[in-house]
């Protein structure tokens, strides 16, 4: 499994998953993959209140785990997942600490692992039946929009003008920059906002704001490098998080908190299956036999990282974009990227530098990123031709969407409350299938006039094809 055919084709020629370029070029491609995943992989741990150094370290370890489980046939990088950010915000709003966060995420990882094992042996058809594109898109959308209050109340008030300028730069970079630079627009926006905040400190001095977590406005610098000089160059992640929990910690478990993050599993299932299909299309390989492995590996990786206080993982579209641009699909490059990430995770100075990211900069980045997460749900609807003229799609999704986005809660007694994303996801799934079941029993036509219970797909030339 660890023998790659060495090739060195001309520009534009593809390099397969089990092939590699000479090691010098492979190392260069591996570093490029690190840059592509870098921004989101350490921004999301900061947003969730977890340690970015530990997240970078486990992203490397978990990528190796993923590649081994998938037998080096699915070239993908496992970075920090955004699917759980909304659930984590809800846990912290309910008084949960970082141990409760990682405990809930760990259970979700084990659930995803179980789904992967099931899909590996039974096939992916049941997953598509329970979670059709209409449901998946709705869940992803409510996860993103549920995060809007976090931007408004936590990050934006720290420094509204830095946040606005950072968001503007991110939008412009994503649209105007071409090729590789456009793909790392988040990272470039982070650098821009960091430098901007540092210059503003030099020119106008400290800013008076609540500082994100401290609700009492007080003067403070936008950028603080306290502890950078004392931090060693090499060492395991250590110290404490903002809520007093050690960086490396054992998880704690609460059923209520687990239910708040479980909807993120649905997003991960959709994300992983979509990424495997995208890689299969690019490489020309039949990767259907590896779908269960990919799901299970991602679940195992998330559970492993959470066991030590790390962040949840997922396959990264950013790195798929790099492969699309370079046409190099070699898994050898991903092992190089994983090794570089592990080295960065073992550099405490790097951790202090990441911890100095100003809250206003995070406000600008999350303003765009959270909206993009939500609109990925709409993208799923569009790409799969979800017809909202159908009651199952319109009526079936409506109540769950409002419940999830609006933070509607259901008091079940004894201090147990089901609300927000968790309640919204449950209602979306139950109501959608209730209406769909009525349609099947009554013989109501599906989209494009197909009988209920059938799905319309499109061939490469756009011709409609009915699938049972």
CSV table of C-alpha atoms in Angstrom, one decimal:
chain,number,residue,atom,x,y,z
A,1,UNK,CA,0.0,0.0,0.0
A,2,UNK,CA,2.9,2.3,0.6
A,3,UNK,CA,4.6,1.9,-2.7
A,4,UNK,CA,3.9,4.6,-5.3
A,5,UNK,CA,4.8,4.4,-8.9
A,6,UNK,CA,7.3,7.3,-9.6
A,7,UNK,CA,6.2,9.4,-12.5
A,8,UNK,CA,7.2,12.8,-13.9
A,9,UNK,CA,4.7,13.7,-16.6
A,10,UNK,CA,4.5,17.0,-18.5
A,11,UNK,CA,2.4,19.9,-17.4
A,12,UNK,CA,-1.3,19.2,-17.3
A,13,UNK,CA,-0.9,15.4,-17.2
A,14,UNK,CA,-2.6,13.6,-14.3
A,15,UNK,CA,-0.8,11.8,-11.5
A,16,UNK,CA,-2.9,9.1,-9.9
A,17,UNK,CA,-3.5,8.4,-6.2
A,18,UNK,CA,-1.0,5.5,-6.1
A,19,UNK,CA,1.6,7.4,-8.1
A,20,UNK,CA,3.9,10.2,-7.1
A,21,UNK,CA,6.2,12.8,-8.5
A,22,UNK,CA,9.9,12.8,-7.4
A,23,UNK,CA,10.2,13.5,-3.7
A,24,UNK,CA,11.3,17.1,-4.2
A,25,UNK,CA,8.2,18.0,-6.2
A,26,UNK,CA,6.0,15.9,-3.8
A,27,UNK,CA,7.2,17.8,-0.8
A,28,UNK,CA,6.4,21.1,-2.6
A,29,UNK,CA,2.8,19.8,-3.3
A,30,UNK,CA,2.5,18.7,0.3
A,31,UNK,CA,3.4,22.1,1.6
A,32,UNK,CA,0.8,23.6,-0.8
A,33,UNK,CA,-1.8,21.3,0.7
A,34,UNK,CA,-0.9,22.6,4.2
A,35,UNK,CA,-1.3,26.2,3.1
A,36,UNK,CA,-4.7,25.3,1.5
A,37,UNK,CA,-6.1,23.8,4.7
A,38,UNK,CA,-4.3,26.0,7.1
A,39,UNK,CA,-6.7,29.0,7.5
A,40,UNK,CA,-9.9,27.1,8.3
A,41,UNK,CA,-8.2,24.4,10.2
A,42,UNK,CA,-6.9,26.8,12.9
A,43,UNK,CA,-9.7,29.4,12.7
A,44,UNK,CA,-12.5,27.0,13.5
A,45,UNK,CA,-10.8,25.7,16.8
A,46,UNK,CA,-10.4,29.3,17.9
A,47,UNK,CA,-14.1,30.0,17.1
A,48,UNK,CA,-15.1,26.9,19.1
A,49,UNK,CA,-12.8,27.8,22.0
A,50,UNK,CA,-10.4,24.9,21.5
A,51,UNK,CA,-6.7,24.9,21.0
A,52,UNK,CA,-5.5,25.5,17.4
A,53,UNK,CA,-2.1,23.9,18.0
A,54,UNK,CA,-3.8,20.7,19.1
A,55,UNK,CA,-6.1,20.9,16.1
A,56,UNK,CA,-3.2,21.3,13.6
A,57,UNK,CA,-1.4,18.4,15.3
A,58,UNK,CA,-4.4,16.1,15.1
A,59,UNK,CA,-5.3,17.1,11.6
A,60,UNK,CA,-2.0,15.6,10.5
A,61,UNK,CA,-2.4,12.5,12.6
A,62,UNK,CA,-6.0,12.0,11.5
A,63,UNK,CA,-5.1,12.5,7.8
A,64,UNK,CA,-2.7,9.6,8.1
A,65,UNK,CA,-5.4,7.5,9.8
A,66,UNK,CA,-7.8,8.4,7.0
A,67,UNK,CA,-5.4,7.5,4.2
A,68,UNK,CA,-4.5,4.2,5.8
A,69,UNK,CA,-8.2,3.1,6.4
A,70,UNK,CA,-9.0,4.1,2.7
A,71,UNK,CA,-5.9,2.1,1.6
A,72,UNK,CA,-4.4,5.2,-0.1
A,73,UNK,CA,-7.1,5.3,-2.7
A,74,UNK,CA,-9.0,8.5,-1.6
A,75,UNK,CA,-6.6,11.5,-1.6
A,76,UNK,CA,-8.0,13.8,1.1
A,77,UNK,CA,-6.9,16.0,3.9
A,78,UNK,CA,-8.7,16.0,7.2
A,79,UNK,CA,-8.9,19.5,8.6
A,80,UNK,CA,-11.1,21.0,11.3
A,81,UNK,CA,-14.8,20.6,10.7
A,82,UNK,CA,-17.2,23.6,10.7
A,83,UNK,CA,-20.2,21.3,11.0
A,84,UNK,CA,-20.1,21.4,14.8
A,85,UNK,CA,-19.6,25.1,15.3
A,86,UNK,CA,-23.3,25.9,15.8
A,87,UNK,CA,-23.7,23.0,18.3
A,88,UNK,CA,-20.6,24.1,20.2
A,89,UNK,CA,-21.9,27.6,20.4
A,90,UNK,CA,-25.2,26.2,21.8
A,91,UNK,CA,-23.3,24.1,24.4
A,92,UNK,CA,-21.3,27.0,25.6
A,93,UNK,CA,-24.5,29.2,25.8
A,94,UNK,CA,-26.0,26.5,28.0
A,95,UNK,CA,-23.1,26.6,30.4
A,96,UNK,CA,-21.0,23.7,29.0
A,97,UNK,CA,-17.2,23.9,29.1
A,98,UNK,CA,-14.6,22.6,26.7
A,99,UNK,CA,-14.7,19.1,28.2
A,100,UNK,CA,-18.5,18.9,27.5
A,101,UNK,CA,-17.8,20.2,24.0
A,102,UNK,CA,-15.3,17.5,23.2
A,103,UNK,CA,-17.4,14.8,24.8
A,104,UNK,CA,-20.4,15.6,22.7
A,105,UNK,CA,-18.2,15.7,19.5
A,106,UNK,CA,-16.6,12.4,20.4
A,107,UNK,CA,-20.0,10.7,20.6
A,108,UNK,CA,-20.9,12.2,17.2
A,109,UNK,CA,-17.6,10.9,15.8
A,110,UNK,CA,-18.5,7.4,17.0
A,111,UNK,CA,-22.0,7.7,15.4
A,112,UNK,CA,-20.3,8.6,12.1
A,113,UNK,CA,-18.0,5.7,12.5
A,114,UNK,CA,-21.0,3.4,13.0
A,115,UNK,CA,-22.6,4.9,9.9
A,116,UNK,CA,-19.4,4.3,7.9
A,117,UNK,CA,-19.3,0.6,9.0
A,118,UNK,CA,-22.9,0.2,8.0
A,119,UNK,CA,-22.4,1.8,4.6
A,120,UNK,CA,-19.3,-0.3,3.9
A,121,UNK,CA,-21.3,-3.5,4.3
A,122,UNK,CA,-24.8,-2.5,3.2
A,123,UNK,CA,-24.1,0.2,0.6
A,124,UNK,CA,-24.9,3.9,0.6
A,125,UNK,CA,-28.5,3.6,-0.7
A,126,UNK,CA,-30.2,3.7,2.8
A,127,UNK,CA,-28.2,6.8,3.7
A,128,UNK,CA,-29.5,8.6,0.6
A,129,UNK,CA,-33.0,7.4,1.4
A,130,UNK,CA,-33.0,8.8,5.0
A,131,UNK,CA,-31.0,11.9,4.1
A,132,UNK,CA,-32.1,13.0,0.6
A,133,UNK,CA,-30.7,16.3,-0.8
A,134,UNK,CA,-33.8,18.2,0.4
A,135,UNK,CA,-33.1,17.2,4.0
A,136,UNK,CA,-29.3,17.5,3.8
A,137,UNK,CA,-29.5,21.0,2.4
A,138,UNK,CA,-31.9,22.1,5.0
A,139,UNK,CA,-29.8,20.8,7.9
A,140,UNK,CA,-26.6,22.4,6.5
A,141,UNK,CA,-28.4,25.7,6.0
A,142,UNK,CA,-29.8,25.9,9.5
A,143,UNK,CA,-26.4,25.0,11.0
A,144,UNK,CA,-24.9,28.0,9.2
A,145,UNK,CA,-27.6,30.5,9.9
A,146,UNK,CA,-27.8,29.4,13.6
A,147,UNK,CA,-24.3,30.9,13.9
A,148,UNK,CA,-25.3,34.4,13.0
A,149,UNK,CA,-25.8,35.5,16.7
A,150,UNK,CA,-22.3,34.3,17.5
A,151,UNK,CA,-20.8,36.8,15.0
A,152,UNK,CA,-23.1,39.6,16.2
A,153,UNK,CA,-22.6,39.2,20.0
A,154,UNK,CA,-19.1,37.7,20.4
A,155,UNK,CA,-16.7,38.8,17.7
A,156,UNK,CA,-18.1,41.8,15.9
A,157,UNK,CA,-18.3,44.1,19.0
A,158,UNK,CA,-14.6,43.7,19.7
A,159,UNK,CA,-13.6,45.9,16.8
A,160,UNK,CA,-16.3,46.5,14.2
A,161,UNK,CA,-14.2,48.4,11.7
A,162,UNK,CA,-11.4,45.8,11.6
A,163,UNK,CA,-14.2,43.2,11.2
A,164,UNK,CA,-15.8,45.1,8.3
A,165,UNK,CA,-12.5,45.7,6.5
A,166,UNK,CA,-11.4,42.0,7.0
A,167,UNK,CA,-14.7,40.8,5.7
A,168,UNK,CA,-14.5,43.1,2.7
A,169,UNK,CA,-11.0,41.9,1.9
A,170,UNK,CA,-12.1,38.2,2.2
A,171,UNK,CA,-15.0,38.8,-0.3
A,172,UNK,CA,-12.8,40.6,-2.7
A,173,UNK,CA,-10.0,38.1,-2.5
A,174,UNK,CA,-12.3,35.1,-3.0
A,175,UNK,CA,-13.8,36.8,-6.1
A,176,UNK,CA,-10.9,38.6,-7.7
A,177,UNK,CA,-7.9,36.4,-7.0
A,178,UNK,CA,-7.4,33.6,-9.4
A,179,UNK,CA,-6.2,30.0,-9.0
A,180,UNK,CA,-4.4,29.0,-5.9
A,181,UNK,CA,-4.5,32.5,-4.3
A,182,UNK,CA,-8.3,32.5,-4.5
A,183,UNK,CA,-8.5,29.2,-2.7
A,184,UNK,CA,-6.5,30.5,0.3
A,185,UNK,CA,-8.6,33.7,0.5
A,186,UNK,CA,-9.5,32.9,4.2
A,187,UNK,CA,-5.8,32.7,5.1
A,188,UNK,CA,-5.0,35.8,3.2
A,189,UNK,CA,-7.8,37.7,4.9
A,190,UNK,CA,-6.5,36.5,8.3
A,191,UNK,CA,-3.1,37.9,7.5
A,192,UNK,CA,-4.6,41.1,6.2
A,193,UNK,CA,-6.7,41.6,9.4
A,194,UNK,CA,-3.8,40.7,11.7
A,195,UNK,CA,-1.5,43.3,10.0
A,196,UNK,CA,-4.3,45.9,9.9
A,197,UNK,CA,-5.0,45.5,13.6
A,198,UNK,CA,-1.3,45.7,14.5
A,199,UNK,CA,-0.9,48.9,12.4
A,200,UNK,CA,-4.1,50.4,14.1
A,201,UNK,CA,-2.5,49.7,17.5
A,202,UNK,CA,0.6,51.6,16.4
A,203,UNK,CA,-1.4,54.5,15.0
A,204,UNK,CA,-4.4,55.0,17.3
A,205,UNK,CA,-3.4,53.0,20.4
A,206,UNK,CA,-5.6,50.5,22.3
A,207,UNK,CA,-9.3,50.0,21.6
A,208,UNK,CA,-12.0,50.1,24.2
A,209,UNK,CA,-14.4,47.2,23.8
A,210,UNK,CA,-15.8,44.1,25.6
A,211,UNK,CA,-13.0,42.0,24.2
A,212,UNK,CA,-15.3,39.2,23.0
A,213,UNK,CA,-15.6,37.1,26.1
A,214,UNK,CA,-15.4,39.9,28.8
A,215,UNK,CA,-18.6,41.8,28.6
A,216,UNK,CA,-17.2,44.8,30.5
A,217,UNK,CA,-15.7,47.3,28.0
A,218,UNK,CA,-12.1,48.1,28.8
A,219,UNK,CA,-9.1,49.4,26.9
A,220,UNK,CA,-6.9,46.6,25.4
A,221,UNK,CA,-4.6,46.3,22.4
A,222,UNK,CA,-6.0,44.6,19.3
A,223,UNK,CA,-2.9,42.4,19.0
A,224,UNK,CA,-1.0,41.1,22.0
A,225,UNK,CA,2.1,38.9,21.7
A,226,UNK,CA,2.3,38.2,25.5
A,227,UNK,CA,4.1,34.9,26.0
A,228,UNK,CA,5.5,34.6,22.5
A,229,UNK,CA,9.1,35.1,23.7
A,230,UNK,CA,8.8,32.6,26.5
A,231,UNK,CA,7.2,29.9,24.4
A,232,UNK,CA,9.5,27.1,23.3
A,233,UNK,CA,10.0,26.2,19.7
A,234,UNK,CA,9.2,22.6,20.3
A,235,UNK,CA,6.9,20.9,22.7
A,236,UNK,CA,3.5,19.2,23.2
A,237,UNK,CA,0.4,21.5,23.3
A,238,UNK,CA,-0.1,22.6,26.9
A,239,UNK,CA,-1.7,25.3,29.1
A,240,UNK,CA,-5.3,26.1,29.7
A,241,UNK,CA,-8.2,27.2,27.5
A,242,UNK,CA,-10.2,30.4,28.1
A,243,UNK,CA,-12.7,28.5,30.3
A,244,UNK,CA,-10.0,27.1,32.5
A,245,UNK,CA,-10.0,23.6,31.0
A,246,UNK,CA,-6.6,22.2,30.2
A,247,UNK,CA,-5.7,22.2,26.5
A,248,UNK,CA,-5.2,18.4,26.6
A,249,UNK,CA,-8.2,17.0,28.5
A,250,UNK,CA,-10.5,14.1,28.8
A,251,UNK,CA,-14.1,14.6,27.5
A,252,UNK,CA,-17.2,14.7,29.7
A,253,UNK,CA,-20.6,13.6,28.5
A,254,UNK,CA,-24.1,15.0,28.7
A,255,UNK,CA,-27.1,13.7,26.7
A,256,UNK,CA,-28.4,17.2,26.2
A,257,UNK,CA,-25.1,18.5,24.8
A,258,UNK,CA,-24.7,15.4,22.6
A,259,UNK,CA,-28.1,16.1,21.0
A,260,UNK,CA,-27.0,19.7,20.2
A,261,UNK,CA,-24.1,18.6,18.0
A,262,UNK,CA,-25.5,15.3,16.5
A,263,UNK,CA,-27.0,17.2,13.5
A,264,UNK,CA,-23.5,18.0,12.5
A,265,UNK,CA,-23.1,14.3,11.6
A,266,UNK,CA,-25.6,14.7,8.8
A,267,UNK,CA,-23.5,17.5,7.3
A,268,UNK,CA,-20.4,15.3,7.6
A,269,UNK,CA,-22.1,12.4,5.8
A,270,UNK,CA,-23.2,14.7,3.0
A,271,UNK,CA,-19.8,16.3,2.9
A,272,UNK,CA,-17.8,13.1,2.8
A,273,UNK,CA,-20.0,11.4,0.2
A,274,UNK,CA,-19.8,14.5,-2.0
A,275,UNK,CA,-16.0,14.7,-1.6
A,276,UNK,CA,-15.5,11.0,-2.5
A,277,UNK,CA,-17.7,11.5,-5.6
A,278,UNK,CA,-15.7,14.6,-6.5
A,279,UNK,CA,-12.4,12.8,-6.2
A,280,UNK,CA,-13.8,9.8,-8.2
A,281,UNK,CA,-14.8,12.1,-11.0
A,282,UNK,CA,-11.4,13.8,-11.1
A,283,UNK,CA,-9.3,10.6,-10.9
A,284,UNK,CA,-11.6,8.4,-13.0
A,285,UNK,CA,-11.5,5.7,-10.3
A,286,UNK,CA,-14.5,3.8,-9.0
A,287,UNK,CA,-14.4,4.9,-5.3
A,288,UNK,CA,-17.9,3.6,-4.4
A,289,UNK,CA,-16.4,0.7,-2.4
A,290,UNK,CA,-14.5,3.2,-0.3
A,291,UNK,CA,-17.4,5.4,0.7
A,292,UNK,CA,-18.0,3.5,3.9
A,293,UNK,CA,-14.3,3.5,4.7
A,294,UNK,CA,-14.2,7.3,4.2
A,295,UNK,CA,-17.2,7.9,6.5
A,296,UNK,CA,-15.8,5.5,9.1
A,297,UNK,CA,-12.3,6.9,9.0
A,298,UNK,CA,-13.6,10.5,9.4
A,299,UNK,CA,-15.7,9.3,12.4
A,300,UNK,CA,-12.8,7.5,14.0
A,301,UNK,CA,-10.5,10.5,13.4
A,302,UNK,CA,-13.1,12.9,15.1
A,303,UNK,CA,-13.5,10.6,18.0
A,304,UNK,CA,-9.7,10.2,18.4
A,305,UNK,CA,-9.0,13.9,18.3
A,306,UNK,CA,-11.9,14.6,20.8
A,307,UNK,CA,-10.6,12.0,23.2
A,308,UNK,CA,-7.6,14.3,23.8
A,309,UNK,CA,-9.4,17.6,23.6
A,310,UNK,CA,-8.8,18.2,19.9
A,311,UNK,CA,-11.2,19.5,17.2
A,312,UNK,CA,-13.5,17.5,15.0
A,313,UNK,CA,-12.3,16.7,11.5
A,314,UNK,CA,-13.7,16.4,8.0
A,315,UNK,CA,-12.3,16.0,4.4
A,316,UNK,CA,-11.4,19.4,3.0
A,317,UNK,CA,-12.8,20.8,-0.2
A,318,UNK,CA,-9.9,23.3,-0.2
A,319,UNK,CA,-7.4,20.5,-0.9
A,320,UNK,CA,-9.7,18.9,-3.5
A,321,UNK,CA,-9.5,22.3,-5.2
A,322,UNK,CA,-5.7,22.1,-5.2
A,323,UNK,CA,-5.9,18.7,-6.8
A,324,UNK,CA,-8.3,20.0,-9.4
A,325,UNK,CA,-5.8,22.8,-10.3
A,326,UNK,CA,-2.7,20.7,-10.3
A,327,UNK,CA,-4.1,17.4,-11.5
A,328,UNK,CA,-1.9,15.6,-9.0
A,329,UNK,CA,-3.9,13.2,-6.9
A,330,UNK,CA,-1.0,11.4,-5.2
A,331,UNK,CA,-1.6,10.3,-1.7
A,332,UNK,CA,2.1,10.6,-1.1
A,333,UNK,CA,1.7,14.4,-1.1
A,334,UNK,CA,-0.9,14.1,1.6
A,335,UNK,CA,1.5,12.2,3.9
A,336,UNK,CA,4.0,15.1,3.4
A,337,UNK,CA,1.2,17.6,4.3
A,338,UNK,CA,0.3,15.5,7.4
A,339,UNK,CA,4.0,15.5,8.5
A,340,UNK,CA,4.3,19.3,8.2
A,341,UNK,CA,1.0,19.8,10.1
A,342,UNK,CA,2.3,17.6,12.9
A,343,UNK,CA,5.5,19.6,13.2
A,344,UNK,CA,3.5,22.9,13.3
A,345,UNK,CA,1.3,21.4,16.0
A,346,UNK,CA,4.4,20.6,18.1
A,347,UNK,CA,5.5,24.3,18.0
A,348,UNK,CA,4.2,26.3,21.0
A,349,UNK,CA,5.4,29.6,19.5
A,350,UNK,CA,3.1,29.0,16.7
A,351,UNK,CA,0.2,28.4,19.1
A,352,UNK,CA,0.9,31.7,20.9
A,353,UNK,CA,0.9,33.5,17.5
A,354,UNK,CA,-2.4,32.0,16.6
A,355,UNK,CA,-3.8,32.9,20.0
A,356,UNK,CA,-3.0,36.6,19.2
A,357,UNK,CA,-5.5,36.8,16.4
A,358,UNK,CA,-7.7,39.8,17.2
A,359,UNK,CA,-11.4,39.2,17.9
A,360,UNK,CA,-12.4,41.8,15.3
A,361,UNK,CA,-10.5,39.9,12.6
A,362,UNK,CA,-12.3,36.7,13.6
A,363,UNK,CA,-15.6,38.7,13.4
A,364,UNK,CA,-14.9,39.6,9.8
A,365,UNK,CA,-13.9,36.1,8.8
A,366,UNK,CA,-16.8,34.4,10.5
A,367,UNK,CA,-19.2,36.9,9.0
A,368,UNK,CA,-18.4,35.5,5.6
A,369,UNK,CA,-17.7,31.8,6.6
A,370,UNK,CA,-20.9,31.3,8.5
A,371,UNK,CA,-22.9,32.6,5.7
A,372,UNK,CA,-21.0,30.4,3.3
A,373,UNK,CA,-21.8,27.3,5.4
A,374,UNK,CA,-25.5,28.2,5.3
A,375,UNK,CA,-25.5,28.7,1.6
A,376,UNK,CA,-23.8,25.4,0.9
A,377,UNK,CA,-27.2,24.0,1.9
A,378,UNK,CA,-28.8,26.0,-0.8
A,379,UNK,CA,-26.1,24.8,-3.2
A,380,UNK,CA,-27.1,21.2,-2.4
A,381,UNK,CA,-30.7,22.1,-3.3
A,382,UNK,CA,-29.8,23.7,-6.6
A,383,UNK,CA,-27.4,21.0,-7.7
A,384,UNK,CA,-29.9,18.2,-7.0
A,385,UNK,CA,-32.9,20.0,-8.5
A,386,UNK,CA,-35.0,20.1,-5.3
A,387,UNK,CA,-38.4,21.3,-6.4
A,388,UNK,CA,-40.2,23.4,-3.8
A,389,UNK,CA,-43.4,23.1,-5.7
A,390,UNK,CA,-43.5,19.7,-4.0
A,391,UNK,CA,-45.3,19.7,-0.6
A,392,UNK,CA,-42.7,17.2,0.8
A,393,UNK,CA,-39.9,19.8,0.2
A,394,UNK,CA,-41.9,23.0,1.1
A,395,UNK,CA,-44.1,22.0,4.0
A,396,UNK,CA,-41.9,19.1,5.1
A,397,UNK,CA,-38.9,21.4,5.7
A,398,UNK,CA,-40.5,24.7,6.8
A,399,UNK,CA,-41.1,24.1,10.5
A,400,UNK,CA,-37.7,22.5,11.1
A,401,UNK,CA,-35.9,25.4,9.4
A,402,UNK,CA,-37.6,28.1,11.5
A,403,UNK,CA,-37.1,26.0,14.7
A,404,UNK,CA,-33.4,25.5,14.0
A,405,UNK,CA,-32.6,29.0,12.9
A,406,UNK,CA,-34.8,30.8,15.4
A,407,UNK,CA,-33.6,28.9,18.4
A,408,UNK,CA,-37.0,27.4,19.2
A,409,UNK,CA,-36.7,25.2,22.3
A,410,UNK,CA,-38.8,22.3,23.6
A,411,UNK,CA,-38.8,21.9,27.4
A,412,UNK,CA,-38.9,18.1,28.2
A,413,UNK,CA,-38.7,18.6,32.0
A,414,UNK,CA,-36.0,17.8,34.6
A,415,UNK,CA,-33.8,20.6,33.2
A,416,UNK,CA,-33.6,18.8,29.8
A,417,UNK,CA,-34.3,21.1,26.8
A,418,UNK,CA,-34.2,20.2,23.1
A,419,UNK,CA,-33.8,23.2,20.9
A,420,UNK,CA,-32.0,25.1,18.1
A,421,UNK,CA,-30.2,22.9,15.6
A,422,UNK,CA,-31.0,19.6,17.3
A,423,UNK,CA,-34.8,20.3,17.4
A,424,UNK,CA,-34.7,21.7,13.9
A,425,UNK,CA,-32.9,18.7,12.4
A,426,UNK,CA,-35.4,16.2,14.1
A,427,UNK,CA,-38.4,18.2,12.8
A,428,UNK,CA,-36.9,18.4,9.3
A,429,UNK,CA,-36.3,14.7,9.0
A,430,UNK,CA,-39.7,13.6,10.6
A,431,UNK,CA,-41.9,16.1,8.8
A,432,UNK,CA,-40.2,15.5,5.4
A,433,UNK,CA,-40.6,11.8,5.6
A,434,UNK,CA,-44.1,12.0,7.0
A,435,UNK,CA,-45.2,14.1,3.9
A,436,UNK,CA,-43.2,11.9,1.6
A,437,UNK,CA,-44.9,8.8,3.0
A,438,UNK,CA,-48.3,10.3,2.3
A,439,UNK,CA,-47.2,11.0,-1.2
A,440,UNK,CA,-46.1,7.5,-1.8
A,441,UNK,CA,-49.3,6.0,-0.4
A,442,UNK,CA,-51.5,8.4,-2.5
A,443,UNK,CA,-49.4,8.0,-5.6
A,444,UNK,CA,-48.7,11.7,-5.8
A,445,UNK,CA,-46.2,12.3,-8.7
A,446,UNK,CA,-42.6,13.2,-7.8
A,447,UNK,CA,-40.6,16.0,-9.4
A,448,UNK,CA,-40.8,16.2,-13.2
A,449,UNK,CA,-43.9,13.9,-13.2
A,450,UNK,CA,-42.1,10.8,-11.9
A,451,UNK,CA,-44.1,8.5,-9.6
A,452,UNK,CA,-43.7,9.0,-5.9
A,453,UNK,CA,-40.7,7.0,-4.5
A,454,UNK,CA,-38.6,7.6,-7.7
A,455,UNK,CA,-35.8,10.1,-8.1
A,456,UNK,CA,-34.8,12.1,-11.2
A,457,UNK,CA,-31.1,12.2,-12.1
A,458,UNK,CA,-29.4,13.7,-15.1
A,459,UNK,CA,-27.0,12.0,-17.5
A,460,UNK,CA,-23.9,13.8,-18.7
A,461,UNK,CA,-25.9,15.2,-21.7
A,462,UNK,CA,-28.7,16.6,-19.4
A,463,UNK,CA,-31.2,13.9,-20.3
A,464,UNK,CA,-33.6,13.0,-17.5
A,465,UNK,CA,-33.4,9.5,-16.1
A,466,UNK,CA,-35.7,7.9,-13.5
A,467,UNK,CA,-34.2,5.9,-10.7
A,468,UNK,CA,-36.2,3.7,-8.3
